[in-house]
PDB file of C-alpha atoms in Angstrom:
ATOM      1  CA  UNK A  85      21.646  -1.830  -6.167  1.00 77.00           C
ATOM      2  CA  UNK A  86      18.033  -2.919  -5.873  1.00 83.00           C
ATOM      3  CA  UNK A  87      15.882  -3.446  -8.972  1.00 83.00           C
ATOM      4  CA  UNK A  88      13.740  -0.443  -9.926  1.00 83.00           C
ATOM      5  CA  UNK A  89      10.540  -2.523  -9.885  1.00 89.00           C
ATOM      6  CA  UNK A  90      11.222  -3.585  -6.306  1.00 90.00           C
ATOM      7  CA  UNK A  91      11.743  -0.083  -4.913  1.00 91.00           C
ATOM      8  CA  UNK A  92       9.098   1.711  -6.995  1.00 94.00           C
ATOM      9  CA  UNK A  93       6.250   1.200  -4.477  1.00 95.00           C
ATOM     10  CA  UNK A  94       8.592   2.086  -1.597  1.00 95.00           C
ATOM     11  CA  UNK A  95       9.516   5.350  -3.317  1.00 94.00           C
ATOM     12  CA  UNK A  96       5.877   6.114  -4.104  1.00 96.00           C
ATOM     13  CA  UNK A  97       4.943   5.514  -0.474  1.00 96.00           C
ATOM     14  CA  UNK A  98       6.596   8.886   0.257  1.00 97.00           C
ATOM     15  CA  UNK A  99       6.293  10.743  -3.044  1.00 97.00           C
ATOM     16  CA  UNK A 100       2.495  10.423  -3.044  1.00 96.00           C
ATOM     17  CA  UNK A 101       2.595  12.351   0.243  1.00 94.00           C
ATOM     18  CA  UNK A 102       4.582  15.207  -1.250  1.00 96.00           C
ATOM     19  CA  UNK A 103       8.166  14.102  -0.644  1.00 98.00           C
ATOM     20  CA  UNK A 104      10.542  15.059  -3.438  1.00 98.00           C
ATOM     21  CA  UNK A 105      12.979  12.339  -4.444  1.00 97.00           C
ATOM     22  CA  UNK A 106      16.586  13.420  -4.714  1.00 97.00           C
ATOM     23  CA  UNK A 107      18.757  11.288  -6.999  1.00 96.00           C
ATOM     24  CA  UNK A 108      22.008  13.254  -7.182  1.00 97.00           C
ATOM     25  CA  UNK A 109      24.415  15.006  -4.878  1.00 97.00           C
ATOM     26  CA  UNK A 110      23.622  18.282  -6.641  1.00 98.00           C
ATOM     27  CA  UNK A 111      19.907  17.859  -5.913  1.00 98.00           C
ATOM     28  CA  UNK A 112      20.681  17.251  -2.232  1.00 98.00           C
ATOM     29  CA  UNK A 113      22.966  20.273  -2.094  1.00 96.00           C
ATOM     30  CA  UNK A 114      20.227  22.420  -3.633  1.00 97.00           C
ATOM     31  CA  UNK A 115      17.604  21.119  -1.205  1.00 97.00           C
ATOM     32  CA  UNK A 116      19.827  21.749   1.796  1.00 95.00           C
ATOM     33  CA  UNK A 117      20.444  25.377   0.870  1.00 92.00           C
ATOM     34  CA  UNK A 118      16.750  26.284   0.850  1.00 93.00           C
ATOM     35  CA  UNK A 119      15.508  28.610   3.557  1.00 94.00           C
ATOM     36  CA  UNK A 120      13.142  27.235   6.147  1.00 97.00           C
ATOM     37  CA  UNK A 121      12.813  23.721   7.448  1.00 98.00           C
ATOM     38  CA  UNK A 122      13.533  20.553   5.518  1.00 98.00           C
ATOM     39  CA  UNK A 123      12.752  16.976   6.527  1.00 98.00           C
ATOM     40  CA  UNK A 124      15.077  14.442   4.914  1.00 98.00           C
ATOM     41  CA  UNK A 125      13.986  10.805   4.994  1.00 98.00           C
ATOM     42  CA  UNK A 126      16.627   8.216   4.154  1.00 98.00           C
ATOM     43  CA  UNK A 127      14.364   5.523   2.719  1.00 97.00           C
ATOM     44  CA  UNK A 128      15.233   1.838   2.754  1.00 95.00           C
ATOM     45  CA  UNK A 129      13.953  -1.579   1.684  1.00 94.00           C
ATOM     46  CA  UNK A 130      14.102  -2.941   5.231  1.00 91.00           C
ATOM     47  CA  UNK A 131      11.040  -3.956   7.202  1.00 90.00           C
ATOM     48  CA  UNK A 132      11.362  -1.156   9.742  1.00 92.00           C
ATOM     49  CA  UNK A 133      11.195   1.388   6.907  1.00 94.00           C
ATOM     50  CA  UNK A 134       7.933  -0.168   5.717  1.00 94.00           C
ATOM     51  CA  UNK A 135       6.348  -0.699   9.122  1.00 95.00           C
ATOM     52  CA  UNK A 136       7.690   2.246  11.088  1.00 96.00           C
ATOM     53  CA  UNK A 137       9.669   4.922   9.227  1.00 97.00           C
ATOM     54  CA  UNK A 138       7.542   5.703   6.183  1.00 97.00           C
ATOM     55  CA  UNK A 139       4.201   5.479   8.057  1.00 98.00           C
ATOM     56  CA  UNK A 140       5.658   7.612  10.876  1.00 98.00           C
ATOM     57  CA  UNK A 141       6.969  10.254   8.481  1.00 98.00           C
ATOM     58  CA  UNK A 142       3.608  10.447   6.700  1.00 98.00           C
ATOM     59  CA  UNK A 143       1.592  10.569   9.952  1.00 98.00           C
ATOM     60  CA  UNK A 144       3.828  13.348  11.275  1.00 98.00           C
ATOM     61  CA  UNK A 145       2.465  15.630   8.571  1.00 98.00           C
ATOM     62  CA  UNK A 146      -0.926  15.657  10.338  1.00 97.00           C
ATOM     63  CA  UNK A 147       0.326  18.520  12.471  1.00 98.00           C
ATOM     64  CA  UNK A 148      -0.393  22.237  12.474  1.00 97.00           C
ATOM     65  CA  UNK A 149       3.311  22.935  12.044  1.00 98.00           C
ATOM     66  CA  UNK A 150       5.293  20.983   9.489  1.00 97.00           C
ATOM     67  CA  UNK A 151       8.477  21.342   7.455  1.00 98.00           C
ATOM     68  CA  UNK A 152       8.583  23.698   4.493  1.00 98.00           C
ATOM     69  CA  UNK A 153      10.357  21.071   2.378  1.00 98.00           C
ATOM     70  CA  UNK A 154      10.005  17.285   2.290  1.00 98.00           C
ATOM     71  CA  UNK A 155      12.744  15.300   0.561  1.00 98.00           C
ATOM     72  CA  UNK A 156      13.886  11.709   0.426  1.00 98.00           C
ATOM     73  CA  UNK A 157      16.898   9.728  -0.727  1.00 97.00           C
ATOM     74  CA  UNK A 158      16.941   5.960  -1.131  1.00 96.00           C
ATOM     75  CA  UNK A 159      19.765   4.034   0.538  1.00 95.00           C
ATOM     76  CA  UNK A 160      21.119   1.238  -1.619  1.00 91.00           C
ATOM     77  CA  UNK A 161      19.699   2.845  -4.760  1.00 93.00           C
ATOM     78  CA  UNK A 162      20.658   6.508  -5.046  1.00 93.00           C
ATOM     79  CA  UNK A 163      24.133   6.188  -3.582  1.00 95.00           C
ATOM     80  CA  UNK A 164      25.473   9.631  -4.508  1.00 97.00           C
ATOM     81  CA  UNK A 165      22.405  11.417  -3.126  1.00 97.00           C
ATOM     82  CA  UNK A 166      22.340   9.275   0.013  1.00 97.00           C
ATOM     83  CA  UNK A 167      26.038   9.853   0.705  1.00 97.00           C
ATOM     84  CA  UNK A 168      25.607  13.600   0.212  1.00 98.00           C
ATOM     85  CA  UNK A 169      22.562  13.718   2.513  1.00 98.00           C
ATOM     86  CA  UNK A 170      24.381  11.715   5.176  1.00 98.00           C
ATOM     87  CA  UNK A 171      27.234  14.218   4.976  1.00 97.00           C
ATOM     88  CA  UNK A 172      24.822  16.864   6.262  1.00 97.00           C
ATOM     89  CA  UNK A 173      23.872  14.553   9.145  1.00 97.00           C
ATOM     90  CA  UNK A 174      27.365  14.356  10.664  1.00 96.00           C
ATOM     91  CA  UNK A 175      28.213  13.619  13.513  1.00 96.00           C
ATOM     92  CA  UNK A 176      25.543  10.906  13.331  1.00 97.00           C
ATOM     93  CA  UNK A 177      26.750   7.708  11.672  1.00 96.00           C
ATOM     94  CA  UNK A 178      25.031   6.518   8.494  1.00 96.00           C
ATOM     95  CA  UNK A 179      21.897   4.512   9.142  1.00 94.00           C
ATOM     96  CA  UNK A 180      18.830   3.623   7.176  1.00 95.00           C
ATOM     97  CA  UNK A 181      16.138   4.288   7.555  1.00 97.00           C
ATOM     98  CA  UNK A 182      16.728   7.611   9.246  1.00 98.00           C
ATOM     99  CA  UNK A 183      15.181  11.075   9.327  1.00 98.00           C
ATOM    100  CA  UNK A 184      16.711  14.471   9.855  1.00 98.00           C
ATOM    101  CA  UNK A 185      15.134  17.877  10.286  1.00 98.00           C
ATOM    102  CA  UNK A 186      17.122  20.882   9.133  1.00 98.00           C
ATOM    103  CA  UNK A 187      16.427  24.554   9.692  1.00 97.00           C
ATOM    104  CA  UNK A 188      18.113  26.877   7.191  1.00 96.00           C
ATOM    105  CA  UNK A 189      20.561  24.061   6.422  1.00 94.00           C
ATOM    106  CA  UNK A 190      21.444  23.336  10.067  1.00 96.00           C
ATOM    107  CA  UNK A 191      20.663  19.930  11.564  1.00 98.00           C
ATOM    108  CA  UNK A 192      18.228  20.452  14.444  1.00 98.00           C
ATOM    109  CA  UNK A 193      16.717  16.966  14.987  1.00 98.00           C
ATOM    110  CA  UNK A 194      17.781  13.428  14.108  1.00 98.00           C
ATOM    111  CA  UNK A 195      16.111  10.031  14.204  1.00 98.00           C
ATOM    112  CA  UNK A 196      18.560   7.210  13.617  1.00 97.00           C
ATOM    113  CA  UNK A 197      17.616   3.624  12.798  1.00 96.00           C
ATOM    114  CA  UNK A 198      17.798   2.655  16.470  1.00 96.00           C
ATOM    115  CA  UNK A 199      15.140   5.314  17.186  1.00 96.00           C
ATOM    116  CA  UNK A 200      12.906   3.801  14.482  1.00 96.00           C
ATOM    117  CA  UNK A 201      13.422   0.044  14.625  1.00 94.00           C
ATOM    118  CA  UNK A 202      10.957  -1.636  16.991  1.00 93.00           C
ATOM    119  CA  UNK A 203       9.006   1.552  17.673  1.00 96.00           C
ATOM    120  CA  UNK A 204       5.478   2.057  16.392  1.00 97.00           C
ATOM    121  CA  UNK A 205       4.866   4.572  13.616  1.00 97.00           C
ATOM    122  CA  UNK A 206       2.739   6.640  16.003  1.00 97.00           C
ATOM    123  CA  UNK A 207       5.707   7.123  18.349  1.00 97.00           C
ATOM    124  CA  UNK A 208       7.929   8.170  15.444  1.00 98.00           C
ATOM    125  CA  UNK A 209       5.259  10.602  14.236  1.00 98.00           C
ATOM    126  CA  UNK A 210       4.949  12.117  17.725  1.00 98.00           C
ATOM    127  CA  UNK A 211       8.716  12.526  17.940  1.00 98.00           C
ATOM    128  CA  UNK A 212       8.763  14.352  14.613  1.00 98.00           C
ATOM    129  CA  UNK A 213       5.744  16.494  15.482  1.00 98.00           C
ATOM    130  CA  UNK A 214       7.486  17.613  18.685  1.00 98.00           C
ATOM    131  CA  UNK A 215      10.473  18.653  16.543  1.00 98.00           C
ATOM    132  CA  UNK A 216       8.189  20.472  14.084  1.00 98.00           C
ATOM    133  CA  UNK A 217       6.480  22.331  16.935  1.00 98.00           C
ATOM    134  CA  UNK A 218       9.864  23.470  18.198  1.00 98.00           C
ATOM    135  CA  UNK A 219      11.612  24.290  14.914  1.00 98.00           C
ATOM    136  CA  UNK A 220       8.987  24.946  12.216  1.00 97.00           C
TER     137      UNK A 220
END
């Protein structure tokens, strides 16, 4: 587990943009049963989360259509919540960072680490905005 002081600014990078942090499996279960669309960001301490994933997720919200719910779990910190969230992302293997868009609890779009790593935040944002335009 990573020290709280280390991950605090990484958590706040999303929560200041309206993402709700989920720390337990119950919280994830509750979030996934909400009607509408939900973007789940699996946050991470890695460089591609800082340079690509979090900036891409935030930039994607500059769109006329966007998810009804924004939530995040932190890999390597909130293990129970992360494992529960990843269970909803099957058949995709666990990866972090990653992002998944759900509509009424059904997975409709997935960005795995290999879609994020090495790609600019703008490309990630465009990918998400295309998904929002289709599903939100």
